[in-house]
Short mmCIF file of N, CA and C in Angstrom, two decimals:
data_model
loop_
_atom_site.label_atom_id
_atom_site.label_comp_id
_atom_site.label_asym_id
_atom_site.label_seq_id
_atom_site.Cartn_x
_atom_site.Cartn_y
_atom_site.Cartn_z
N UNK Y 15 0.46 12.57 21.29
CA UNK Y 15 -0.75 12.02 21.86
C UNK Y 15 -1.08 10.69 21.18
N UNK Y 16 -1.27 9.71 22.02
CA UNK Y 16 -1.80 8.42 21.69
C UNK Y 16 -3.21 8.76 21.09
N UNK Y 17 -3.64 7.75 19.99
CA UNK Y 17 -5.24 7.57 19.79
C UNK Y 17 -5.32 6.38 19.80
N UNK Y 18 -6.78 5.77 20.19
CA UNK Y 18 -7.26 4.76 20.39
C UNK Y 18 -8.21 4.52 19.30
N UNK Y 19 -8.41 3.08 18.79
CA UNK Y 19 -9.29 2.62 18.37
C UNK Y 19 -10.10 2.16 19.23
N UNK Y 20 -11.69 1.99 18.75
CA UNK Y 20 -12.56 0.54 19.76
C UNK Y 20 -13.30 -0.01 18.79
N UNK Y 21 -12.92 -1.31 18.72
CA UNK Y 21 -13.36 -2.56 17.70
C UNK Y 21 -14.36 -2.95 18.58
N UNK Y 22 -15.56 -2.59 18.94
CA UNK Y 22 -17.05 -3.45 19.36
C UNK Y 22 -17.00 -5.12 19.12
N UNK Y 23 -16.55 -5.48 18.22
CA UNK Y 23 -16.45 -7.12 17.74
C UNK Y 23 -15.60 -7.39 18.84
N UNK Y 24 -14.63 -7.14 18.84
CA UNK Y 24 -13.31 -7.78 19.44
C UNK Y 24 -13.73 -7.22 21.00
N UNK Y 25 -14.46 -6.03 21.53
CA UNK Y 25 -14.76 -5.94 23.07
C UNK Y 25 -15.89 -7.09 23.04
N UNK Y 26 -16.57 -7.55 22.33
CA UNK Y 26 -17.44 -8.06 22.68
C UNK Y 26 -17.06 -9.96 23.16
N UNK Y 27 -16.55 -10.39 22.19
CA UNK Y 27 -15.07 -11.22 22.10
C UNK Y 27 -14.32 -11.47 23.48
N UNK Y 28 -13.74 -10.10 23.87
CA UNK Y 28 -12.88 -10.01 24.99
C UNK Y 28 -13.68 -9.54 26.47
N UNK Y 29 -14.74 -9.88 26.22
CA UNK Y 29 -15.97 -9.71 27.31
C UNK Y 29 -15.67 -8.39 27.67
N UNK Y 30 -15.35 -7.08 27.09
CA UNK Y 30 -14.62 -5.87 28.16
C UNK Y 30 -15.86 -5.08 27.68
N UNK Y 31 -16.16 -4.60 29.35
CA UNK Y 31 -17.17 -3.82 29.12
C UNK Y 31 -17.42 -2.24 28.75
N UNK Y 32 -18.61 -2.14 28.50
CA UNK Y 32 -18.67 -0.73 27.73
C UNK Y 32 -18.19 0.19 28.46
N UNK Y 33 -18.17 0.24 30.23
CA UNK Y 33 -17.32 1.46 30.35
C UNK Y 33 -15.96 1.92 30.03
N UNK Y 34 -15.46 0.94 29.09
CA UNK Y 34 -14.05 0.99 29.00
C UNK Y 34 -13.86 2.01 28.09
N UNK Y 35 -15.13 2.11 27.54
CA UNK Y 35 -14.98 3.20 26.65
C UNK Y 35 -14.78 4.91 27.25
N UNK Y 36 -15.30 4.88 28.53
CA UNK Y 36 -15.40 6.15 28.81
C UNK Y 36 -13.91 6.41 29.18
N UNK Y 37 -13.50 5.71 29.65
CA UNK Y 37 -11.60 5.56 29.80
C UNK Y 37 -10.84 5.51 28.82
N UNK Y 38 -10.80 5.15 27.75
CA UNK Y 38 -10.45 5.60 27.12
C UNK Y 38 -10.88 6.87 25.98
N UNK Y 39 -11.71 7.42 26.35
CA UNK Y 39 -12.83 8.73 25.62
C UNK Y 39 -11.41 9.45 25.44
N UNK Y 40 -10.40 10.23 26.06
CA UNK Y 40 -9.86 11.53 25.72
C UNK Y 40 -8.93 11.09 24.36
N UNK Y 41 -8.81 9.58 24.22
CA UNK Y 41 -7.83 9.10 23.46
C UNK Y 41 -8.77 8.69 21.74
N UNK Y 42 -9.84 8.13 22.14
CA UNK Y 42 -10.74 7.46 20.76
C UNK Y 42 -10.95 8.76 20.00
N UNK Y 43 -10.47 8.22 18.63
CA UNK Y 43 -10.78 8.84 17.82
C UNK Y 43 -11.11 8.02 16.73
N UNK Y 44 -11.56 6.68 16.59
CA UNK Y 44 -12.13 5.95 15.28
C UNK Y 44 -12.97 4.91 16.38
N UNK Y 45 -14.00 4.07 15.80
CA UNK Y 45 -14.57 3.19 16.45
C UNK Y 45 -15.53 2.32 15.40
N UNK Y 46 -15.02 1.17 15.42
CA UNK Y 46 -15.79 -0.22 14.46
C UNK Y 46 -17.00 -0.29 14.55
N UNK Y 47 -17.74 -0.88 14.39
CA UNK Y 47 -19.42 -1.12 14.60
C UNK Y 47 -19.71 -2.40 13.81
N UNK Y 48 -20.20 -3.81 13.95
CA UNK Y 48 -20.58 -4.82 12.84
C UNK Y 48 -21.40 -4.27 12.10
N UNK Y 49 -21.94 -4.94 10.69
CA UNK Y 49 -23.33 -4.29 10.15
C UNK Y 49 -24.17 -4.15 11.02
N UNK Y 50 -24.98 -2.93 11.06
CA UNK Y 50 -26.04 -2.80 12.30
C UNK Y 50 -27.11 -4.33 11.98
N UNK Y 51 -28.21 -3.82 13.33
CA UNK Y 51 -28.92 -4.54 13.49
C UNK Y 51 -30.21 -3.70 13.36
N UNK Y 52 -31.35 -4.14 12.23
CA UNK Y 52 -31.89 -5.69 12.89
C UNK Y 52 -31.01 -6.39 11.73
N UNK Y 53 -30.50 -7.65 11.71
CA UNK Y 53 -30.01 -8.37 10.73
C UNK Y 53 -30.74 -7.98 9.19
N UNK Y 54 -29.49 -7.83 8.37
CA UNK Y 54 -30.22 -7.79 6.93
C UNK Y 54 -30.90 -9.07 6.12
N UNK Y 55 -31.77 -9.20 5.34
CA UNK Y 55 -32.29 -10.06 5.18
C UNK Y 55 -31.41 -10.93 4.64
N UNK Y 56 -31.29 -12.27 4.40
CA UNK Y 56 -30.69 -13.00 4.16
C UNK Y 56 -29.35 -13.12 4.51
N UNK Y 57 -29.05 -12.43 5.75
CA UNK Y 57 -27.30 -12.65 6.75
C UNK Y 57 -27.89 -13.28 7.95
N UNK Y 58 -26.85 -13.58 8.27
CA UNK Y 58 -26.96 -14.45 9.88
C UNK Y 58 -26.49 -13.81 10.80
N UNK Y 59 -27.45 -13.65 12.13
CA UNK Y 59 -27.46 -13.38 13.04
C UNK Y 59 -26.45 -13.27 13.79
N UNK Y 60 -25.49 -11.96 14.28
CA UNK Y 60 -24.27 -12.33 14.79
C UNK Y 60 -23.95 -11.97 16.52
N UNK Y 61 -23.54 -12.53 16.94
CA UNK Y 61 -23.85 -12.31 18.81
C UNK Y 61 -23.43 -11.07 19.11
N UNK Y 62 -23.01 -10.06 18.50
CA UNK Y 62 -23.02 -8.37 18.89
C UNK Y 62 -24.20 -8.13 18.33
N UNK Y 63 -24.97 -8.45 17.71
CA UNK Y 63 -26.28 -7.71 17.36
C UNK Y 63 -26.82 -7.73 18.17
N UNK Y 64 -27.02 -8.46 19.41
CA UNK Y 64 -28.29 -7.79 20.76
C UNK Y 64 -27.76 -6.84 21.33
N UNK Y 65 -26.29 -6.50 21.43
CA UNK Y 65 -25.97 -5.44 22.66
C UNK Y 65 -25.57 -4.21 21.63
N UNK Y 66 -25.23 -3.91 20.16
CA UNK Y 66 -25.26 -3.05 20.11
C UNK Y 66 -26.06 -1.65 20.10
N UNK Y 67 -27.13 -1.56 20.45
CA UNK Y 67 -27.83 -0.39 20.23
C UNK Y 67 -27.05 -0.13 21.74
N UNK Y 68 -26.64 -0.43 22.66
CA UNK Y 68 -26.19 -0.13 24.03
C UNK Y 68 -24.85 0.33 23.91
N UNK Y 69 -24.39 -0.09 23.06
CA UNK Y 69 -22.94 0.56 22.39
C UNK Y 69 -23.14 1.67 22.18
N UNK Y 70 -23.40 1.95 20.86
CA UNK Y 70 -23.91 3.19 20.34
C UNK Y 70 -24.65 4.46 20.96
N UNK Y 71 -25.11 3.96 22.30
CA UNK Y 71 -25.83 4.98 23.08
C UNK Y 71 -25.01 5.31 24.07
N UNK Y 72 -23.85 4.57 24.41
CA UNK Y 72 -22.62 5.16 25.09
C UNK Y 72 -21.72 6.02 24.63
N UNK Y 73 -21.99 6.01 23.32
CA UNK Y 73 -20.58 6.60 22.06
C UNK Y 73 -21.80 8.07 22.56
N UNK Y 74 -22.83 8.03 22.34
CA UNK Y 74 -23.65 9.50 22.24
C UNK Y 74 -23.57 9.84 24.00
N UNK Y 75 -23.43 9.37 24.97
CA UNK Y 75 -23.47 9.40 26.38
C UNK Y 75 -21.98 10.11 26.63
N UNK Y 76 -21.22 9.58 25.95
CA UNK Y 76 -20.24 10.07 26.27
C UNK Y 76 -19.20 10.92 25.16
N UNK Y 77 -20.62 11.69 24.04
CA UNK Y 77 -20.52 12.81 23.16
C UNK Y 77 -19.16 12.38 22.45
N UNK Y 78 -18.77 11.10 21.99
CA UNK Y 78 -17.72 10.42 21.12
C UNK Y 78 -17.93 11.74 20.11
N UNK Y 79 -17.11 12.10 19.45
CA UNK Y 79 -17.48 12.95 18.16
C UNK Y 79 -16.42 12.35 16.99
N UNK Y 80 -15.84 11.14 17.53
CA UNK Y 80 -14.87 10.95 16.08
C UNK Y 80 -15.68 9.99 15.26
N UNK Y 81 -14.66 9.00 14.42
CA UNK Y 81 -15.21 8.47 13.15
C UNK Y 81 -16.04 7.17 13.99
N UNK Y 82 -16.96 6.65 13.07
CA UNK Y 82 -17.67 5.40 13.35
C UNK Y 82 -18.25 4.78 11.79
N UNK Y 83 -17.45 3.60 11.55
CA UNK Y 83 -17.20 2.53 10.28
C UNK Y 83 -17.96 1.55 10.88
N UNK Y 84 -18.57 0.81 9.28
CA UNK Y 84 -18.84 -0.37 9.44
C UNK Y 84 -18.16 -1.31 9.33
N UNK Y 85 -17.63 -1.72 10.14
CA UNK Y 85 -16.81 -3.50 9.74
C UNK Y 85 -17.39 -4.35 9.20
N UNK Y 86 -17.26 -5.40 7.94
CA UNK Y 86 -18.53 -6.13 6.98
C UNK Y 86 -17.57 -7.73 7.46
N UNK Y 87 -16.92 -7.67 8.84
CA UNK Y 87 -16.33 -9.11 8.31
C UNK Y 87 -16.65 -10.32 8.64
N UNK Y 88 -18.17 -10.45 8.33
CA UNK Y 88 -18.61 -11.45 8.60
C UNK Y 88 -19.52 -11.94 7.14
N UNK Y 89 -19.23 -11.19 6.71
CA UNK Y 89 -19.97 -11.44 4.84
C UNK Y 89 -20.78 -10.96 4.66
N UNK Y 90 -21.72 -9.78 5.49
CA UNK Y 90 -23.72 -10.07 5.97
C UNK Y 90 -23.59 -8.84 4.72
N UNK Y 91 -23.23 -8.26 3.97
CA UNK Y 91 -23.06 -7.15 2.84
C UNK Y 91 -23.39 -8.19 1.87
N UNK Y 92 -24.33 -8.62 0.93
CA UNK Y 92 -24.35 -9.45 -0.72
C UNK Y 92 -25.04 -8.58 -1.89
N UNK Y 93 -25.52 -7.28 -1.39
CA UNK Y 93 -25.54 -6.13 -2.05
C UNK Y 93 -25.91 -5.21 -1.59
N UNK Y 94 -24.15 -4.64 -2.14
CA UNK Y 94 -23.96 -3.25 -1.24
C UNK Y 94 -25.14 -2.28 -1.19
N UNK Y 95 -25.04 -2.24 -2.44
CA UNK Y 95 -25.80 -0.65 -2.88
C UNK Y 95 -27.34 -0.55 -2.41
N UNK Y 96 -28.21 -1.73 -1.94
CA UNK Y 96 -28.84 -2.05 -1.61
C UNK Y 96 -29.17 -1.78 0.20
N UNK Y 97 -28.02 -2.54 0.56
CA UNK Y 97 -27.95 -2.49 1.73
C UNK Y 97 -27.12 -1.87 3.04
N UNK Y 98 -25.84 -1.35 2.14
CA UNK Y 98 -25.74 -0.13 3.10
C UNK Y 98 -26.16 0.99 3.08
N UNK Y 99 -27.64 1.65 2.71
CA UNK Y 99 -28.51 2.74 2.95
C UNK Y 99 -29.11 2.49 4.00
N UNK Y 100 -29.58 1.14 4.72
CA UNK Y 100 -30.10 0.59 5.56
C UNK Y 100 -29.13 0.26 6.63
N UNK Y 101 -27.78 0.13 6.70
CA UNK Y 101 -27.16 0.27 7.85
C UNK Y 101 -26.90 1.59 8.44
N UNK Y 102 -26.96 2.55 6.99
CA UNK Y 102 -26.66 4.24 7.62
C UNK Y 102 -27.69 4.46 8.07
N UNK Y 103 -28.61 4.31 8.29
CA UNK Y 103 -30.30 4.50 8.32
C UNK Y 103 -30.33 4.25 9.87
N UNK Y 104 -29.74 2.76 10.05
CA UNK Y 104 -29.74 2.42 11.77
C UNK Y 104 -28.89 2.89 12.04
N UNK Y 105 -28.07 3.50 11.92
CA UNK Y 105 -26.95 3.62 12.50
C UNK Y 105 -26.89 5.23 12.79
N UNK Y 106 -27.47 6.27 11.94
CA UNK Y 106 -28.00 7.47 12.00
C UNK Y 106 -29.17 7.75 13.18
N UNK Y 107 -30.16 6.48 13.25
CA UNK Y 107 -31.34 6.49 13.92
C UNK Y 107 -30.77 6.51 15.43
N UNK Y 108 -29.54 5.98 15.35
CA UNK Y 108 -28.98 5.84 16.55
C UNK Y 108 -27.89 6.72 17.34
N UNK Y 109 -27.04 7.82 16.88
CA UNK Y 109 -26.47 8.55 16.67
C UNK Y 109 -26.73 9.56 16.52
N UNK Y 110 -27.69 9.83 15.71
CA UNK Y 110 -28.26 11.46 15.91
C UNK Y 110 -28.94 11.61 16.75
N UNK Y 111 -28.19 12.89 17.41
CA UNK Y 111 -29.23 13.41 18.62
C UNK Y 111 -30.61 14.07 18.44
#
């Protein structure tokens, strides 16, 4: 059996839209996410931050149950320990049913 990744950055990038996810659903079993949003203080604003909460509500729409990581590769992390309690925080708020 094939598995799929879905990098959110790179669909967003490759203009491909969110139903692509439901097509590939029997196959995903990991899925990227940028640092959530709202932007952390002192990072810059990155053009997946308006559409992801619409992401994330498709991953729960369409009962995703595998992994979901933060991708940091845009730098917006300048302390961790600080600030990823606050991405699990949105990112939980969003995800738990």
């Amino acid at each position: 059996m094939q598995h799929t990744l879905a990098d959110w950055w790179h669909m967003v990038q490759e203009n491909e839209p969110i139903t692509n996810l439901a097509e590939a659903l029997d196959h995903l079993r990991h899925v990227h996410v940028p640092v959530p949003v709202p932007p952390l203080p002192g990072s810059p604003i990155q053009r997946t931050d308006e559409s992801l909460p619409e992401f994330l509500w498709a991953l729960l729409a369409l009962n995703h149950s595998g992994r979901v990581s933060v991708e940091d590769n845009g730098s917006r992390f300048h302390r961790f320990h600080q600030e990823a309690p606050q991405a699990l925080a949105y990112l939980q708020t969003h995800l738990d049913n």
